[in-house]
Amino acid sequence: MQIHKQIRHQIFDLLNNNITGVENYYSGRPLFIDIDQEKSAIAIFLDEILCEPLDLCHHEYTAALNIAIYLKTAVGDDALDEIAEQIKQRLENAIANDELPETISEIDLMSYEYEQDTTNRTWFVSNLKYQIKYED
């Protein structure tokens, strides 16, 4: 659905080149990250999308906006936290300055989680999860 692509791209545009310590950005889940070439990455994706019809052609969606941070395992949790704080501050500034896309009517931080690539132990990952509401 194009509305989801639009939301991802708008958040991508807010964050791209505005976060110190991140080299690569993805709109959507990264299918493959080359650890030799890419030392850090942010991926923006939606899940847990619920839809409520407003009328015949319009819908209101509630979704989890995920902003995942990927760093090499040698770096650790402290670096993830520093980048996550920059993302949180950037989104708070965007809200305060009316820079948030018009399509997003609500945004609230839901959770912050840590993961590790358990198979290769190559990446540390943290995920800022926001609940958002938007319409098509």
Coordinates of N, CA and C in Angstrom, one line a residue:
M1 N 0.8 -1.2 0.0 CA 0.0 0.0 0.0 C 0.9 1.2 0.0
Q2 N 0.6 2.2 -0.8 CA 1.4 3.4 -1.0 C 1.5 4.2 0.2
I3 N 0.5 4.3 1.1 CA 0.5 5.1 2.3 C 1.6 4.6 3.2
H4 N 1.9 3.3 3.3 CA 2.9 2.8 4.1 C 4.3 3.2 3.6
K5 N 4.5 3.1 2.3 CA 5.7 3.5 1.7 C 5.9 5.0 1.9
Q6 N 4.9 5.8 1.8 CA 5.0 7.3 2.0 C 5.4 7.6 3.5
I7 N 4.8 6.9 4.4 CA 5.2 7.1 5.9 C 6.7 6.8 6.1
R8 N 7.1 5.6 5.6 CA 8.5 5.2 5.8 C 9.4 6.2 5.1
H9 N 9.1 6.7 3.9 CA 10.0 7.6 3.2 C 10.0 9.0 4.0
Q10 N 8.9 9.4 4.5 CA 8.9 10.7 5.2 C 9.7 10.6 6.5
I11 N 9.7 9.5 7.2 CA 10.5 9.4 8.4 C 12.0 9.2 8.0
F12 N 12.2 8.5 7.0 CA 13.6 8.3 6.4 C 14.2 9.7 6.1
D13 N 13.4 10.6 5.5 CA 13.9 11.9 5.1 C 14.2 12.8 6.4
L14 N 13.4 12.6 7.4 CA 13.7 13.3 8.7 C 15.0 12.9 9.3
L15 N 15.3 11.6 9.2 CA 16.5 11.1 9.9 C 17.7 11.0 9.0
N16 N 17.6 10.8 7.7 CA 18.7 10.6 6.8 C 19.7 11.8 7.0
N17 N 21.0 11.4 7.3 CA 22.1 12.4 7.4 C 21.9 13.3 8.6
N18 N 21.0 13.1 9.5 CA 20.8 13.9 10.7 C 21.2 13.2 12.0
I19 N 21.7 11.9 11.9 CA 22.1 11.2 13.0 C 23.6 10.9 13.0
T20 N 24.3 11.3 13.9 CA 25.7 11.1 14.0 C 26.0 9.6 14.3
G21 N 27.0 9.1 13.6 CA 27.4 7.7 13.9 C 26.7 6.6 13.0
V22 N 25.9 7.1 12.1 CA 25.2 6.1 11.2 C 25.5 6.4 9.8
E23 N 25.9 5.4 9.0 CA 26.3 5.6 7.7 C 25.3 5.2 6.6
N24 N 24.4 4.2 7.0 CA 23.4 3.7 6.0 C 22.0 3.8 6.6
Y25 N 21.1 4.1 5.7 CA 19.7 4.2 6.1 C 18.8 3.4 5.1
Y26 N 17.8 2.7 5.7 CA 16.9 1.9 4.9 C 15.5 2.3 5.1
S27 N 14.7 2.4 4.1 CA 13.3 2.6 4.2 C 12.7 1.2 4.0
G28 N 12.3 0.5 5.1 CA 11.9 -0.9 5.1 C 13.0 -1.7 5.8
R29 N 12.7 -3.0 6.0 CA 13.6 -3.9 6.7 C 14.8 -4.2 5.7
P30 N 16.0 -4.1 6.2 CA 17.1 -4.4 5.3 C 17.1 -5.9 5.0
L31 N 17.2 -6.3 3.7 CA 17.2 -7.7 3.3 C 18.6 -8.3 3.6
F32 N 19.6 -7.4 3.4 CA 21.0 -7.9 3.6 C 21.8 -6.7 3.9
I33 N 22.6 -6.9 5.0 CA 23.5 -5.8 5.4 C 24.9 -6.4 5.3
D34 N 25.8 -5.8 4.5 CA 27.2 -6.3 4.3 C 28.0 -5.8 5.5
I35 N 28.4 -6.6 6.4 CA 29.1 -6.2 7.6 C 30.5 -5.6 7.2
D36 N 31.1 -6.1 6.2 CA 32.4 -5.6 5.8 C 32.3 -4.2 5.2
Q37 N 31.2 -3.8 4.6 CA 31.0 -2.5 4.0 C 30.2 -1.6 4.9
E38 N 29.3 -2.1 5.6 CA 28.4 -1.3 6.4 C 28.6 -1.5 7.9
K39 N 29.1 -0.4 8.6 CA 29.4 -0.6 10.0 C 28.2 -0.2 10.9
S40 N 27.3 0.6 10.3 CA 26.1 1.0 11.1 C 25.0 1.3 10.1
A41 N 23.8 1.1 10.6 CA 22.6 1.3 9.7 C 21.4 1.6 10.6
I42 N 20.4 2.3 10.0 CA 19.1 2.5 10.6 C 18.1 2.0 9.5
A43 N 17.1 1.2 10.0 CA 16.0 0.8 9.2 C 14.7 1.3 9.7
I44 N 13.8 1.8 8.9 CA 12.5 2.3 9.2 C 11.5 1.4 8.6
F45 N 10.6 0.8 9.5 CA 9.6 -0.1 8.9 C 8.4 -0.1 9.9
L46 N 7.3 -0.5 9.3 CA 6.0 -0.6 10.0 C 5.6 -2.0 10.2
D47 N 4.9 -2.3 11.3 CA 4.3 -3.5 11.6 C 3.1 -3.3 12.5
E48 N 2.4 -4.4 12.8 CA 1.2 -4.4 13.7 C 0.2 -3.3 13.2
I49 N 0.0 -3.3 11.9 CA -0.9 -2.3 11.3 C -2.3 -2.7 11.4
L50 N -3.1 -1.8 12.0 CA -4.6 -2.1 12.1 C -5.3 -1.0 11.3
C51 N -6.4 -1.4 10.7 CA -7.1 -0.5 9.8 C -8.6 -0.3 10.2
E52 N -9.0 0.9 10.2 CA -10.4 1.2 10.6 C -11.0 2.1 9.4
P53 N -12.0 1.6 8.8 CA -12.6 2.4 7.7 C -13.3 3.6 8.2
L54 N -13.0 4.7 7.5 CA -13.7 6.0 7.8 C -14.9 6.3 6.9
D55 N -14.7 5.9 5.6 CA -15.8 5.9 4.7 C -15.4 5.0 3.6
L56 N -16.1 5.0 2.5 CA -15.9 4.0 1.4 C -14.4 4.0 0.9
C57 N -13.8 5.1 0.8 CA -12.4 5.2 0.2 C -11.3 5.7 1.2
H58 N -11.6 5.9 2.4 CA -10.6 6.4 3.4 C -10.6 5.5 4.6
H59 N -9.4 5.4 5.1 CA -9.1 4.5 6.3 C -8.2 5.2 7.3
E60 N -8.4 4.9 8.5 CA -7.4 5.3 9.6 C -6.6 4.1 10.0
Y61 N -5.3 4.3 10.1 CA -4.5 3.2 10.5 C -3.8 3.5 11.8
T62 N -3.6 2.5 12.6 CA -2.8 2.5 13.8 C -1.7 1.5 13.5
A63 N -0.4 1.9 13.7 CA 0.7 1.0 13.4 C 1.9 1.2 14.4
A64 N 2.7 0.2 14.4 CA 4.0 0.4 15.1 C 5.1 0.9 14.1
L65 N 5.6 2.0 14.3 CA 6.7 2.6 13.5 C 8.0 2.1 14.2
N66 N 8.7 1.3 13.6 CA 10.0 0.8 14.1 C 11.2 1.5 13.5
I67 N 12.1 2.0 14.3 CA 13.3 2.6 13.9 C 14.4 1.7 14.5
A68 N 14.9 0.8 13.7 CA 15.9 -0.2 14.2 C 17.3 0.4 13.9
I69 N 18.2 0.2 14.9 CA 19.6 0.7 14.8 C 20.5 -0.6 14.8
Y70 N 21.3 -0.7 13.8 CA 22.2 -1.9 13.6 C 23.7 -1.4 13.8
L71 N 24.4 -2.0 14.7 CA 25.8 -1.6 14.9 C 26.6 -2.9 15.0
K72 N 27.9 -2.9 14.6 CA 28.8 -4.0 14.8 C 28.9 -4.4 16.3
T73 N 29.0 -5.7 16.6 CA 29.0 -6.1 17.9 C 30.1 -5.6 18.8
A74 N 31.2 -5.2 18.2 CA 32.3 -4.6 19.0 C 31.9 -3.3 19.7
V75 N 30.8 -2.7 19.2 CA 30.5 -1.3 19.7 C 29.7 -1.4 21.0
G76 N 28.6 -2.2 21.0 CA 27.8 -2.4 22.2 C 26.6 -1.5 22.5
D77 N 26.0 -1.7 23.6 CA 24.7 -1.0 24.0 C 24.9 0.5 24.2
D78 N 26.0 0.9 24.7 CA 26.1 2.4 24.9 C 26.0 3.2 23.6
A79 N 26.6 2.7 22.6 CA 26.6 3.4 21.3 C 25.1 3.3 20.7
L80 N 24.5 2.2 20.9 CA 23.0 2.1 20.5 C 22.2 3.1 21.2
D81 N 22.4 3.3 22.5 CA 21.7 4.2 23.3 C 21.9 5.7 22.8
E82 N 23.1 6.0 22.5 CA 23.5 7.3 22.0 C 22.7 7.7 20.7
I83 N 22.7 6.7 19.8 CA 22.0 6.9 18.5 C 20.5 7.0 18.7
A84 N 20.0 6.1 19.6 CA 18.6 6.1 19.9 C 18.1 7.4 20.5
E85 N 19.0 8.0 21.3 CA 18.6 9.3 21.9 C 18.6 10.4 20.8
Q86 N 19.5 10.3 19.9 CA 19.5 11.3 18.8 C 18.2 11.2 17.9
I87 N 17.8 9.9 17.7 CA 16.6 9.7 16.9 C 15.4 10.3 17.7
K88 N 15.3 9.9 19.0 CA 14.2 10.4 19.8 C 14.2 12.0 19.8
Q89 N 15.3 12.6 20.0 CA 15.4 14.1 20.0 C 15.0 14.6 18.6
R90 N 15.4 14.0 17.5 CA 15.1 14.5 16.2 C 13.6 14.4 16.0
L91 N 12.9 13.3 16.4 CA 11.5 13.2 16.2 C 10.7 14.2 17.1
E92 N 11.2 14.4 18.4 CA 10.6 15.4 19.2 C 10.7 16.8 18.7
N93 N 11.9 17.1 18.1 CA 12.0 18.4 17.4 C 11.1 18.6 16.2
A94 N 11.0 17.5 15.5 CA 10.1 17.5 14.3 C 8.6 17.8 14.7
I95 N 8.2 17.2 15.8 CA 6.9 17.4 16.3 C 6.7 18.8 16.8
A96 N 7.7 19.3 17.6 CA 7.6 20.7 18.1 C 7.6 21.8 17.0
N97 N 8.3 21.5 15.9 CA 8.5 22.4 14.8 C 7.5 22.1 13.6
D98 N 6.5 21.3 13.8 CA 5.6 20.9 12.8 C 6.2 20.4 11.5
E99 N 7.3 19.6 11.7 CA 8.0 19.0 10.5 C 7.5 17.6 10.2
L100 N 6.7 17.1 11.1 CA 6.2 15.7 11.0 C 5.2 15.7 9.8
P101 N 5.3 14.6 9.0 CA 4.4 14.5 7.8 C 2.9 14.8 8.2
E102 N 2.2 15.4 7.4 CA 0.8 15.7 7.6 C -0.1 14.5 7.8
T103 N 0.4 13.4 7.1 CA -0.4 12.1 7.2 C -0.4 11.5 8.6
I104 N 0.6 11.8 9.4 CA 0.7 11.3 10.8 C 0.0 12.2 11.7
S105 N -1.1 11.7 12.3 CA -1.9 12.5 13.2 C -1.5 12.4 14.7
E106 N -0.9 11.2 15.0 CA -0.4 10.9 16.4 C 0.9 10.1 16.3
I107 N 1.8 10.4 17.3 CA 3.0 9.6 17.4 C 3.4 9.5 18.9
D108 N 3.6 8.3 19.4 CA 3.9 8.2 20.8 C 5.0 7.0 20.9
L109 N 6.0 7.3 21.7 CA 7.0 6.3 21.9 C 6.4 5.1 22.8
M110 N 6.4 3.9 22.3 CA 5.9 2.7 22.9 C 6.9 1.9 23.7
S111 N 8.1 1.7 23.1 CA 9.1 0.8 23.7 C 10.4 1.0 23.1
Y112 N 11.4 0.5 23.8 CA 12.8 0.5 23.3 C 13.4 -0.9 23.7
E113 N 13.9 -1.6 22.7 CA 14.3 -3.0 22.9 C 15.7 -3.2 22.3
Y114 N 16.4 -4.2 22.9 CA 17.7 -4.6 22.4 C 17.6 -6.0 21.8
E115 N 18.4 -6.3 20.8 CA 18.5 -7.6 20.2 C 19.9 -7.9 19.9
Q116 N 20.2 -9.1 19.6 CA 21.6 -9.5 19.1 C 21.4 -10.5 18.0
D117 N 22.1 -10.4 16.9 CA 22.1 -11.4 15.9 C 22.7 -12.7 16.5
T118 N 21.8 -13.6 16.9 CA 22.2 -14.8 17.6 C 22.9 -15.8 16.8
T119 N 22.7 -15.8 15.5 CA 23.3 -16.8 14.6 C 24.8 -16.5 14.3
N120 N 25.0 -15.2 13.9 CA 26.4 -14.9 13.6 C 27.1 -14.0 14.6
R121 N 26.3 -13.5 15.6 CA 26.8 -12.5 16.6 C 27.6 -11.4 15.9
T122 N 27.0 -10.9 14.8 CA 27.7 -9.8 14.1 C 27.1 -8.4 14.4
W123 N 25.8 -8.4 14.7 CA 25.2 -7.1 15.0 C 24.6 -7.0 16.4
F124 N 24.7 -5.8 17.0 CA 23.8 -5.4 18.1 C 22.7 -4.6 17.5
V125 N 21.5 -4.8 17.9 CA 20.4 -4.1 17.4 C 19.6 -3.5 18.5
S126 N 19.1 -2.3 18.3 CA 18.1 -1.7 19.2 C 17.0 -1.2 18.4
N127 N 15.8 -1.1 19.0 CA 14.6 -0.7 18.2 C 13.8 0.2 19.0
L128 N 13.6 1.4 18.5 CA 12.7 2.4 19.0 C 11.3 2.1 18.3
K129 N 10.3 1.9 19.1 CA 9.0 1.6 18.6 C 8.0 2.7 19.0
Y130 N 7.4 3.3 18.0 CA 6.4 4.3 18.2 C 5.1 3.9 17.7
Q131 N 4.0 4.2 18.4 CA 2.7 4.0 17.9 C 2.3 5.2 17.2
I132 N 1.8 5.0 15.9 CA 1.4 6.1 15.1 C 0.0 5.9 14.6
K133 N -0.7 7.0 14.3 CA -2.0 7.0 13.6 C -1.9 7.9 12.4
Y134 N -2.5 7.4 11.3 CA -2.4 8.1 10.0 C -3.6 7.7 9.2
E135 N -3.9 8.5 8.1 CA -5.0 8.2 7.2 C -4.5 8.2 5.8
D136 N -5.3 7.5 5.0 CA -5.0 7.5 3.6 C -6.0 8.3 2.8

